[in-house]
Amino acid sequence: MGKEYLTIALGKGRLAKESMNLFEKIGIPCEEMRDKSTRKLIFVNEEKKVRFFLAKAPDVPTYVEYGAADMGIVGEDTILEEARNIYEVLDLGFGACRMCVCGPESARELLDSGSLIRVASKYPRIAKDYFYNKKHQSVEIIKLNGSIELAPIVGLSEVIVDIVETGSTLRENGLSVLEEVIPLSARVVVNQVSMKMNNDRIMELIRQLNSVL
Ligand code: PRP
């Protein structure tokens, strides 16, 4: 019987390029996937019996939980927010950034005042966990889908919980980091059944990835 394909889901966007570089380094190139003009969704490396696909980052943990992908590469922010039943096995180090509470300096005093403030975020679960379980502060969480920095500027919320990488989006909009929630980076995640059934192959792949970090 021929070796079965190992299926790997990569999050589209900021982490995709570095993820591909990493697989190239361990001898599993996915050249076709770099072609921005292609509408193809799945890429096969016949020699290594590996299939890759690019998915929206928040969907990567879903594909991996259901076993439609054996493994995936996705940011820790997405892993925490999606809270799927998957194994997180390796910190790849790249895509390093921080989840922070941000806002205008004037909002700083509101954070410890116990007043019911509004918090806008693309990550309502992470925001809720931070304010409720860590700070024990009741807040109203407002879910947004992007350009979160707008919220305190136009008066939708007092603060935001969002990713800060270089800090330039904050700077250019007159906002600051007020508190740090958690450091983030790209992680390898694995389906729980694949980890048992395909342990040798997956562990070898993790070992190889780890050796080129
Ligand atoms: C992310 C994040 C911040 C920005 C941080 O947004 O939500 O807005 O990057 O990066 P910086 O600290 O280097 O400026 P992204 O560009 O992914 O798009 P979004 O606003 O649509 O979420």
PDB file of C-alpha atoms and ligand atoms in Angstrom:
ATOM      1  CA  MET A   1       0.000   0.000   0.000  1.00  0.00           C
ATOM      2  CA  GLY A   2       1.321   3.476  -0.903  1.00  0.00           C
ATOM      3  CA  LYS A   3       2.008   6.021   1.751  1.00  0.00           C
ATOM      4  CA  GLU A   4      -0.986   8.239   2.474  1.00  0.00           C
ATOM      5  CA  TYR A   5      -0.882  11.995   2.102  1.00  0.00           C
ATOM      6  CA  LEU A   6      -0.250  14.131   5.125  1.00  0.00           C
ATOM      7  CA  THR A   7      -2.441  17.226   4.876  1.00  0.00           C
ATOM      8  CA  ILE A   8      -1.209  20.549   6.232  1.00  0.00           C
ATOM      9  CA  ALA A   9      -3.340  23.693   6.593  1.00  0.00           C
ATOM     10  CA  LEU A  10      -1.570  27.045   6.490  1.00  0.00           C
ATOM     11  CA  GLY A  11      -3.161  30.307   7.611  1.00  0.00           C
ATOM     12  CA  LYS A  12      -3.409  32.873   4.824  1.00  0.00           C
ATOM     13  CA  GLY A  13      -1.853  36.262   5.387  1.00  0.00           C
ATOM     14  CA  ARG A  14       1.132  37.328   7.425  1.00  0.00           C
ATOM     15  CA  LEU A  15       2.319  33.868   8.460  1.00  0.00           C
ATOM     16  CA  ALA A  16       1.887  32.121   5.102  1.00  0.00           C
ATOM     17  CA  LYS A  17       5.183  33.132   3.516  1.00  0.00           C
ATOM     18  CA  GLU A  18       7.327  32.194   6.496  1.00  0.00           C
ATOM     19  CA  SER A  19       5.445  28.919   6.851  1.00  0.00           C
ATOM     20  CA  MET A  20       6.257  28.051   3.231  1.00  0.00           C
ATOM     21  CA  ASN A  21       9.900  29.047   3.724  1.00  0.00           C
ATOM     22  CA  LEU A  22      10.086  26.683   6.651  1.00  0.00           C
ATOM     23  CA  PHE A  23       8.759  23.689   4.710  1.00  0.00           C
ATOM     24  CA  GLU A  24      11.135  24.528   1.884  1.00  0.00           C
ATOM     25  CA  LYS A  25      14.021  24.436   4.354  1.00  0.00           C
ATOM     26  CA  ILE A  26      13.137  20.891   5.399  1.00  0.00           C
ATOM     27  CA  GLY A  27      12.913  19.758   1.771  1.00  0.00           C
ATOM     28  CA  ILE A  28       9.159  20.004   1.211  1.00  0.00           C
ATOM     29  CA  PRO A  29       8.839  22.905  -1.234  1.00  0.00           C
ATOM     30  CA  CYS A  30       5.424  24.246  -2.137  1.00  0.00           C
ATOM     31  CA  GLU A  31       6.505  26.592  -4.944  1.00  0.00           C
ATOM     32  CA  GLU A  32       3.118  26.574  -6.685  1.00  0.00           C
ATOM     33  CA  MET A  33       1.489  28.043  -3.601  1.00  0.00           C
ATOM     34  CA  ARG A  34       3.551  31.237  -3.860  1.00  0.00           C
ATOM     35  CA  ASP A  35       1.939  32.097  -7.193  1.00  0.00           C
ATOM     36  CA  LYS A  36      -0.414  34.897  -6.196  1.00  0.00           C
ATOM     37  CA  SER A  37      -2.397  34.693  -9.440  1.00  0.00           C
ATOM     38  CA  THR A  38      -3.477  31.088  -8.946  1.00  0.00           C
ATOM     39  CA  ARG A  39      -7.019  30.315  -7.800  1.00  0.00           C
ATOM     40  CA  LYS A  40      -6.005  26.795  -6.893  1.00  0.00           C
ATOM     41  CA  LEU A  41      -6.701  25.900  -3.283  1.00  0.00           C
ATOM     42  CA  ILE A  42      -4.708  22.758  -2.686  1.00  0.00           C
ATOM     43  CA  PHE A  43      -1.095  21.954  -3.537  1.00  0.00           C
ATOM     44  CA  VAL A  44       0.404  18.495  -3.635  1.00  0.00           C
ATOM     45  CA  ASN A  45       4.019  17.483  -3.219  1.00  0.00           C
ATOM     46  CA  GLU A  46       3.857  14.007  -4.784  1.00  0.00           C
ATOM     47  CA  GLU A  47       7.391  13.064  -3.838  1.00  0.00           C
ATOM     48  CA  LYS A  48       6.914  13.735  -0.137  1.00  0.00           C
ATOM     49  CA  LYS A  49       3.246  12.726  -0.088  1.00  0.00           C
ATOM     50  CA  VAL A  50       2.267  16.015   1.493  1.00  0.00           C
ATOM     51  CA  ARG A  51      -0.730  18.181   0.621  1.00  0.00           C
ATOM     52  CA  PHE A  52      -0.906  21.857   1.585  1.00  0.00           C
ATOM     53  CA  PHE A  53      -3.809  24.216   1.567  1.00  0.00           C
ATOM     54  CA  LEU A  54      -4.230  27.858   2.485  1.00  0.00           C
ATOM     55  CA  ALA A  55      -7.251  28.750   4.608  1.00  0.00           C
ATOM     56  CA  LYS A  56      -8.471  31.815   6.457  1.00  0.00           C
ATOM     57  CA  ALA A  57      -6.491  31.794   9.692  1.00  0.00           C
ATOM     58  CA  PRO A  58      -9.505  31.322  12.044  1.00  0.00           C
ATOM     59  CA  ASP A  59     -10.531  28.253  10.011  1.00  0.00           C
ATOM     60  CA  VAL A  60      -7.196  26.458  10.420  1.00  0.00           C
ATOM     61  CA  PRO A  61      -7.984  25.119  13.938  1.00  0.00           C
ATOM     62  CA  THR A  62     -11.385  23.953  12.629  1.00  0.00           C
ATOM     63  CA  TYR A  63      -9.853  21.949   9.765  1.00  0.00           C
ATOM     64  CA  VAL A  64      -7.356  20.443  12.181  1.00  0.00           C
ATOM     65  CA  GLU A  65      -9.914  19.575  14.875  1.00  0.00           C
ATOM     66  CA  TYR A  66     -12.084  17.689  12.378  1.00  0.00           C
ATOM     67  CA  GLY A  67      -9.085  15.920  10.843  1.00  0.00           C
ATOM     68  CA  ALA A  68      -9.533  17.478   7.395  1.00  0.00           C
ATOM     69  CA  ALA A  69      -5.960  18.602   7.984  1.00  0.00           C
ATOM     70  CA  ASP A  70      -3.528  16.511  10.029  1.00  0.00           C
ATOM     71  CA  MET A  71      -1.521  19.566  10.973  1.00  0.00           C
ATOM     72  CA  GLY A  72      -1.632  23.317  10.678  1.00  0.00           C
ATOM     73  CA  ILE A  73       0.368  26.475  11.197  1.00  0.00           C
ATOM     74  CA  VAL A  74      -1.473  29.366  12.767  1.00  0.00           C
ATOM     75  CA  GLY A  75      -0.987  32.208  15.245  1.00  0.00           C
ATOM     76  CA  GLU A  76      -1.419  31.689  18.979  1.00  0.00           C
ATOM     77  CA  ASP A  77      -4.052  34.470  18.899  1.00  0.00           C
ATOM     78  CA  THR A  78      -6.235  32.349  16.617  1.00  0.00           C
ATOM     79  CA  ILE A  79      -5.616  29.180  18.638  1.00  0.00           C
ATOM     80  CA  LEU A  80      -6.742  30.904  21.855  1.00  0.00           C
ATOM     81  CA  GLU A  81      -9.723  32.572  20.237  1.00  0.00           C
ATOM     82  CA  GLU A  82     -11.008  29.445  18.470  1.00  0.00           C
ATOM     83  CA  ALA A  83     -10.406  27.151  21.482  1.00  0.00           C
ATOM     84  CA  ARG A  84     -10.609  23.944  19.435  1.00  0.00           C
ATOM     85  CA  ASN A  85      -9.701  20.450  20.581  1.00  0.00           C
ATOM     86  CA  ILE A  86      -6.271  20.250  18.978  1.00  0.00           C
ATOM     87  CA  TYR A  87      -2.713  19.728  20.148  1.00  0.00           C
ATOM     88  CA  GLU A  88      -0.353  22.691  20.084  1.00  0.00           C
ATOM     89  CA  VAL A  89       3.066  21.118  19.613  1.00  0.00           C
ATOM     90  CA  LEU A  90       5.654  23.691  18.556  1.00  0.00           C
ATOM     91  CA  ASP A  91       6.363  27.399  18.870  1.00  0.00           C
ATOM     92  CA  LEU A  92       7.887  28.487  15.546  1.00  0.00           C
ATOM     93  CA  GLY A  93       9.024  31.863  16.885  1.00  0.00           C
ATOM     94  CA  PHE A  94       8.155  33.885  13.795  1.00  0.00           C
ATOM     95  CA  GLY A  95       5.164  36.178  13.626  1.00  0.00           C
ATOM     96  CA  ALA A  96       6.111  37.403  17.083  1.00  0.00           C
ATOM     97  CA  CYS A  97       3.818  40.131  18.389  1.00  0.00           C
ATOM     98  CA  ARG A  98       1.718  40.936  21.472  1.00  0.00           C
ATOM     99  CA  MET A  99      -1.966  40.967  22.304  1.00  0.00           C
ATOM    100  CA  CYS A 100      -2.524  44.224  24.164  1.00  0.00           C
ATOM    101  CA  VAL A 101      -5.149  46.465  25.658  1.00  0.00           C
ATOM    102  CA  CYS A 102      -4.755  49.741  23.774  1.00  0.00           C
ATOM    103  CA  GLY A 103      -6.407  53.107  23.773  1.00  0.00           C
ATOM    104  CA  PRO A 104      -5.753  56.795  24.292  1.00  0.00           C
ATOM    105  CA  GLU A 105      -3.605  57.605  27.355  1.00  0.00           C
ATOM    106  CA  SER A 106      -6.725  59.156  28.898  1.00  0.00           C
ATOM    107  CA  ALA A 107      -8.307  55.695  29.103  1.00  0.00           C
ATOM    108  CA  ARG A 108      -5.568  54.333  31.383  1.00  0.00           C
ATOM    109  CA  GLU A 109      -7.303  55.430  34.575  1.00  0.00           C
ATOM    110  CA  LEU A 110     -10.516  53.682  33.498  1.00  0.00           C
ATOM    111  CA  LEU A 111      -8.765  50.323  33.504  1.00  0.00           C
ATOM    112  CA  ASP A 112      -8.407  50.165  37.256  1.00  0.00           C
ATOM    113  CA  SER A 113     -11.438  52.161  38.224  1.00  0.00           C
ATOM    114  CA  GLY A 114     -13.877  49.271  38.089  1.00  0.00           C
ATOM    115  CA  SER A 115     -16.137  51.272  35.786  1.00  0.00           C
ATOM    116  CA  LEU A 116     -18.049  49.423  33.112  1.00  0.00           C
ATOM    117  CA  ILE A 117     -16.037  50.232  30.009  1.00  0.00           C
ATOM    118  CA  ARG A 118     -16.533  49.074  26.434  1.00  0.00           C
ATOM    119  CA  VAL A 119     -13.810  46.981  24.819  1.00  0.00           C
ATOM    120  CA  ALA A 120     -13.752  46.455  21.040  1.00  0.00           C
ATOM    121  CA  SER A 121     -11.880  43.463  19.635  1.00  0.00           C
ATOM    122  CA  LYS A 122     -11.583  40.927  16.854  1.00  0.00           C
ATOM    123  CA  TYR A 123     -10.819  38.509  19.715  1.00  0.00           C
ATOM    124  CA  PRO A 124     -13.849  38.581  22.052  1.00  0.00           C
ATOM    125  CA  ARG A 125     -12.915  35.344  23.818  1.00  0.00           C
ATOM    126  CA  ILE A 126      -9.376  36.506  24.606  1.00  0.00           C
ATOM    127  CA  ALA A 127     -10.664  39.926  25.683  1.00  0.00           C
ATOM    128  CA  LYS A 128     -13.348  38.406  27.876  1.00  0.00           C
ATOM    129  CA  ASP A 129     -10.953  35.937  29.483  1.00  0.00           C
ATOM    130  CA  TYR A 130      -8.490  38.733  30.255  1.00  0.00           C
ATOM    131  CA  PHE A 131     -10.968  41.165  31.792  1.00  0.00           C
ATOM    132  CA  TYR A 132     -13.200  38.641  33.574  1.00  0.00           C
ATOM    133  CA  ASN A 133     -10.770  35.991  34.757  1.00  0.00           C
ATOM    134  CA  LYS A 134      -7.520  37.895  35.129  1.00  0.00           C
ATOM    135  CA  LYS A 135      -8.520  41.443  36.049  1.00  0.00           C
ATOM    136  CA  HIS A 136     -11.934  40.613  37.499  1.00  0.00           C
ATOM    137  CA  GLN A 137     -13.401  43.650  35.803  1.00  0.00           C
ATOM    138  CA  SER A 138     -16.846  43.675  34.183  1.00  0.00           C
ATOM    139  CA  VAL A 139     -16.671  45.139  30.685  1.00  0.00           C
ATOM    140  CA  GLU A 140     -18.847  45.185  27.616  1.00  0.00           C
ATOM    141  CA  ILE A 141     -17.128  43.414  24.742  1.00  0.00           C
ATOM    142  CA  ILE A 142     -17.905  44.580  21.210  1.00  0.00           C
ATOM    143  CA  LYS A 143     -16.834  42.245  18.416  1.00  0.00           C
ATOM    144  CA  LEU A 144     -15.306  43.882  15.334  1.00  0.00           C
ATOM    145  CA  ASN A 145     -13.715  42.369  12.243  1.00  0.00           C
ATOM    146  CA  GLY A 146     -10.774  44.648  11.479  1.00  0.00           C
ATOM    147  CA  SER A 147      -9.252  48.118  11.754  1.00  0.00           C
ATOM    148  CA  ILE A 148      -9.990  47.839  15.468  1.00  0.00           C
ATOM    149  CA  GLU A 149      -8.002  51.010  16.200  1.00  0.00           C
ATOM    150  CA  LEU A 150     -10.928  53.003  14.833  1.00  0.00           C
ATOM    151  CA  ALA A 151     -13.175  52.089  17.754  1.00  0.00           C
ATOM    152  CA  PRO A 152     -11.738  54.374  20.484  1.00  0.00           C
ATOM    153  CA  ILE A 153     -11.131  57.167  17.955  1.00  0.00           C
ATOM    154  CA  VAL A 154     -14.752  57.392  16.872  1.00  0.00           C
ATOM    155  CA  GLY A 155     -16.156  56.651  20.322  1.00  0.00           C
ATOM    156  CA  LEU A 156     -17.412  53.082  19.876  1.00  0.00           C
ATOM    157  CA  SER A 157     -15.354  51.892  22.843  1.00  0.00           C
ATOM    158  CA  GLU A 158     -12.961  53.212  25.482  1.00  0.00           C
ATOM    159  CA  VAL A 159     -10.231  50.666  24.718  1.00  0.00           C
ATOM    160  CA  ILE A 160      -9.441  47.798  22.337  1.00  0.00           C
ATOM    161  CA  VAL A 161      -7.810  44.395  22.683  1.00  0.00           C
ATOM    162  CA  ASP A 162      -5.695  43.890  19.581  1.00  0.00           C
ATOM    163  CA  ILE A 163      -2.431  42.691  18.138  1.00  0.00           C
ATOM    164  CA  VAL A 164       0.545  45.035  18.304  1.00  0.00           C
ATOM    165  CA  GLU A 165       3.522  44.183  16.134  1.00  0.00           C
ATOM    166  CA  THR A 166       5.619  47.242  15.295  1.00  0.00           C
ATOM    167  CA  GLY A 167       3.288  49.653  17.086  1.00  0.00           C
ATOM    168  CA  SER A 168       3.014  51.927  14.070  1.00  0.00           C
ATOM    169  CA  THR A 169      -0.759  51.552  13.660  1.00  0.00           C
ATOM    170  CA  LEU A 170      -1.169  52.740  17.254  1.00  0.00           C
ATOM    171  CA  ARG A 171       1.333  55.589  16.873  1.00  0.00           C
ATOM    172  CA  GLU A 172      -0.205  56.880  13.676  1.00  0.00           C
ATOM    173  CA  ASN A 173      -3.597  56.997  15.347  1.00  0.00           C
ATOM    174  CA  GLY A 174      -2.623  58.560  18.650  1.00  0.00           C
ATOM    175  CA  LEU A 175      -3.138  55.409  20.714  1.00  0.00           C
ATOM    176  CA  SER A 176      -0.857  53.585  23.165  1.00  0.00           C
ATOM    177  CA  VAL A 177      -0.374  50.162  24.667  1.00  0.00           C
ATOM    178  CA  LEU A 178      -2.041  50.345  28.093  1.00  0.00           C
ATOM    179  CA  GLU A 179      -1.610  46.729  29.231  1.00  0.00           C
ATOM    180  CA  GLU A 180      -0.090  43.574  27.788  1.00  0.00           C
ATOM    181  CA  VAL A 181      -2.375  40.549  27.590  1.00  0.00           C
ATOM    182  CA  ILE A 182      -0.124  37.864  26.132  1.00  0.00           C
ATOM    183  CA  PRO A 183       2.853  37.417  23.778  1.00  0.00           C
ATOM    184  CA  LEU A 184       2.038  35.682  20.472  1.00  0.00           C
ATOM    185  CA  SER A 185       3.792  33.801  17.659  1.00  0.00           C
ATOM    186  CA  ALA A 186       3.152  31.147  15.011  1.00  0.00           C
ATOM    187  CA  ARG A 187       2.486  27.623  16.299  1.00  0.00           C
ATOM    188  CA  VAL A 188       2.207  24.124  14.860  1.00  0.00           C
ATOM    189  CA  VAL A 189      -1.067  22.402  15.717  1.00  0.00           C
ATOM    190  CA  VAL A 190      -1.939  18.734  15.219  1.00  0.00           C
ATOM    191  CA  ASN A 191      -5.159  16.739  15.002  1.00  0.00           C
ATOM    192  CA  GLN A 192      -5.548  14.501  18.050  1.00  0.00           C
ATOM    193  CA  VAL A 193      -6.334  11.317  16.100  1.00  0.00           C
ATOM    194  CA  SER A 194      -3.587  11.918  13.512  1.00  0.00           C
ATOM    195  CA  MET A 195      -1.140  12.309  16.380  1.00  0.00           C
ATOM    196  CA  LYS A 196      -1.945   8.742  17.482  1.00  0.00           C
ATOM    197  CA  MET A 197      -2.418   7.069  14.110  1.00  0.00           C
ATOM    198  CA  ASN A 198       0.425   8.795  12.323  1.00  0.00           C
ATOM    199  CA  ASN A 199       2.716   9.473  15.239  1.00  0.00           C
ATOM    200  CA  ASP A 200       6.066   8.536  13.673  1.00  0.00           C
ATOM    201  CA  ARG A 201       5.576  10.672  10.607  1.00  0.00           C
ATOM    202  CA  ILE A 202       4.233  13.682  12.481  1.00  0.00           C
ATOM    203  CA  MET A 203       6.903  13.557  15.182  1.00  0.00           C
ATOM    204  CA  GLU A 204       9.611  13.337  12.506  1.00  0.00           C
ATOM    205  CA  LEU A 205       8.177  16.378  10.759  1.00  0.00           C
ATOM    206  CA  ILE A 206       8.041  18.327  14.039  1.00  0.00           C
ATOM    207  CA  ARG A 207      11.630  17.313  14.760  1.00  0.00           C
ATOM    208  CA  GLN A 208      12.730  18.564  11.322  1.00  0.00           C
ATOM    209  CA  LEU A 209      10.854  21.848  11.693  1.00  0.00           C
ATOM    210  CA  ASN A 210      12.359  22.345  15.119  1.00  0.00           C
ATOM    211  CA  SER A 211      15.868  21.722  13.776  1.00  0.00           C
ATOM    212  CA  VAL A 212      15.707  24.605  11.266  1.00  0.00           C
ATOM    213  CA  LEU A 213      14.216  27.249  13.592  1.00  0.00           C
TER     214      LEU A 213
HETATM  215  C1  PRP B   1      -3.113  44.012  12.694  1.00  0.00           C
HETATM  216  C2  PRP B   1      -3.583  44.467  14.062  1.00  0.00           C
HETATM  217  C3  PRP B   1      -3.162  45.905  14.105  1.00  0.00           C
HETATM  218  C4  PRP B   1      -1.883  45.917  13.300  1.00  0.00           C
HETATM  219  C5  PRP B   1      -0.707  45.905  14.223  1.00  0.00           C
HETATM  220  O1  PRP B   1      -4.078  44.343  11.770  1.00  0.00           O
HETATM  221  O2  PRP B   1      -4.975  44.284  14.209  1.00  0.00           O
HETATM  222  O3  PRP B   1      -4.133  46.718  13.504  1.00  0.00           O
HETATM  223  O4  PRP B   1      -1.896  44.729  12.505  1.00  0.00           O
HETATM  224  O5  PRP B   1       0.505  46.001  13.524  1.00  0.00           O
HETATM  225  P1  PRP B   1       1.571  47.135  13.853  1.00  0.00           P
HETATM  226  O6  PRP B   1       1.750  47.186  15.330  1.00  0.00           O
HETATM  227  O7  PRP B   1       2.817  46.660  13.148  1.00  0.00           O
HETATM  228  O8  PRP B   1       1.063  48.418  13.283  1.00  0.00           O
HETATM  229  P2  PRP B   1      -4.079  43.784  10.286  1.00  0.00           P
HETATM  230  O9  PRP B   1      -3.174  44.591   9.440  1.00  0.00           O
HETATM  231  O10 PRP B   1      -3.785  42.323  10.297  1.00  0.00           O
HETATM  232  O11 PRP B   1      -5.552  44.044   9.757  1.00  0.00           O
HETATM  233  P3  PRP B   1      -6.936  44.323  10.469  1.00  0.00           P
HETATM  234  O12 PRP B   1      -6.859  45.691  11.042  1.00  0.00           O
HETATM  235  O13 PRP B   1      -7.926  44.249   9.360  1.00  0.00           O
HETATM  236  O14 PRP B   1      -7.161  43.277  11.523  1.00  0.00           O
END
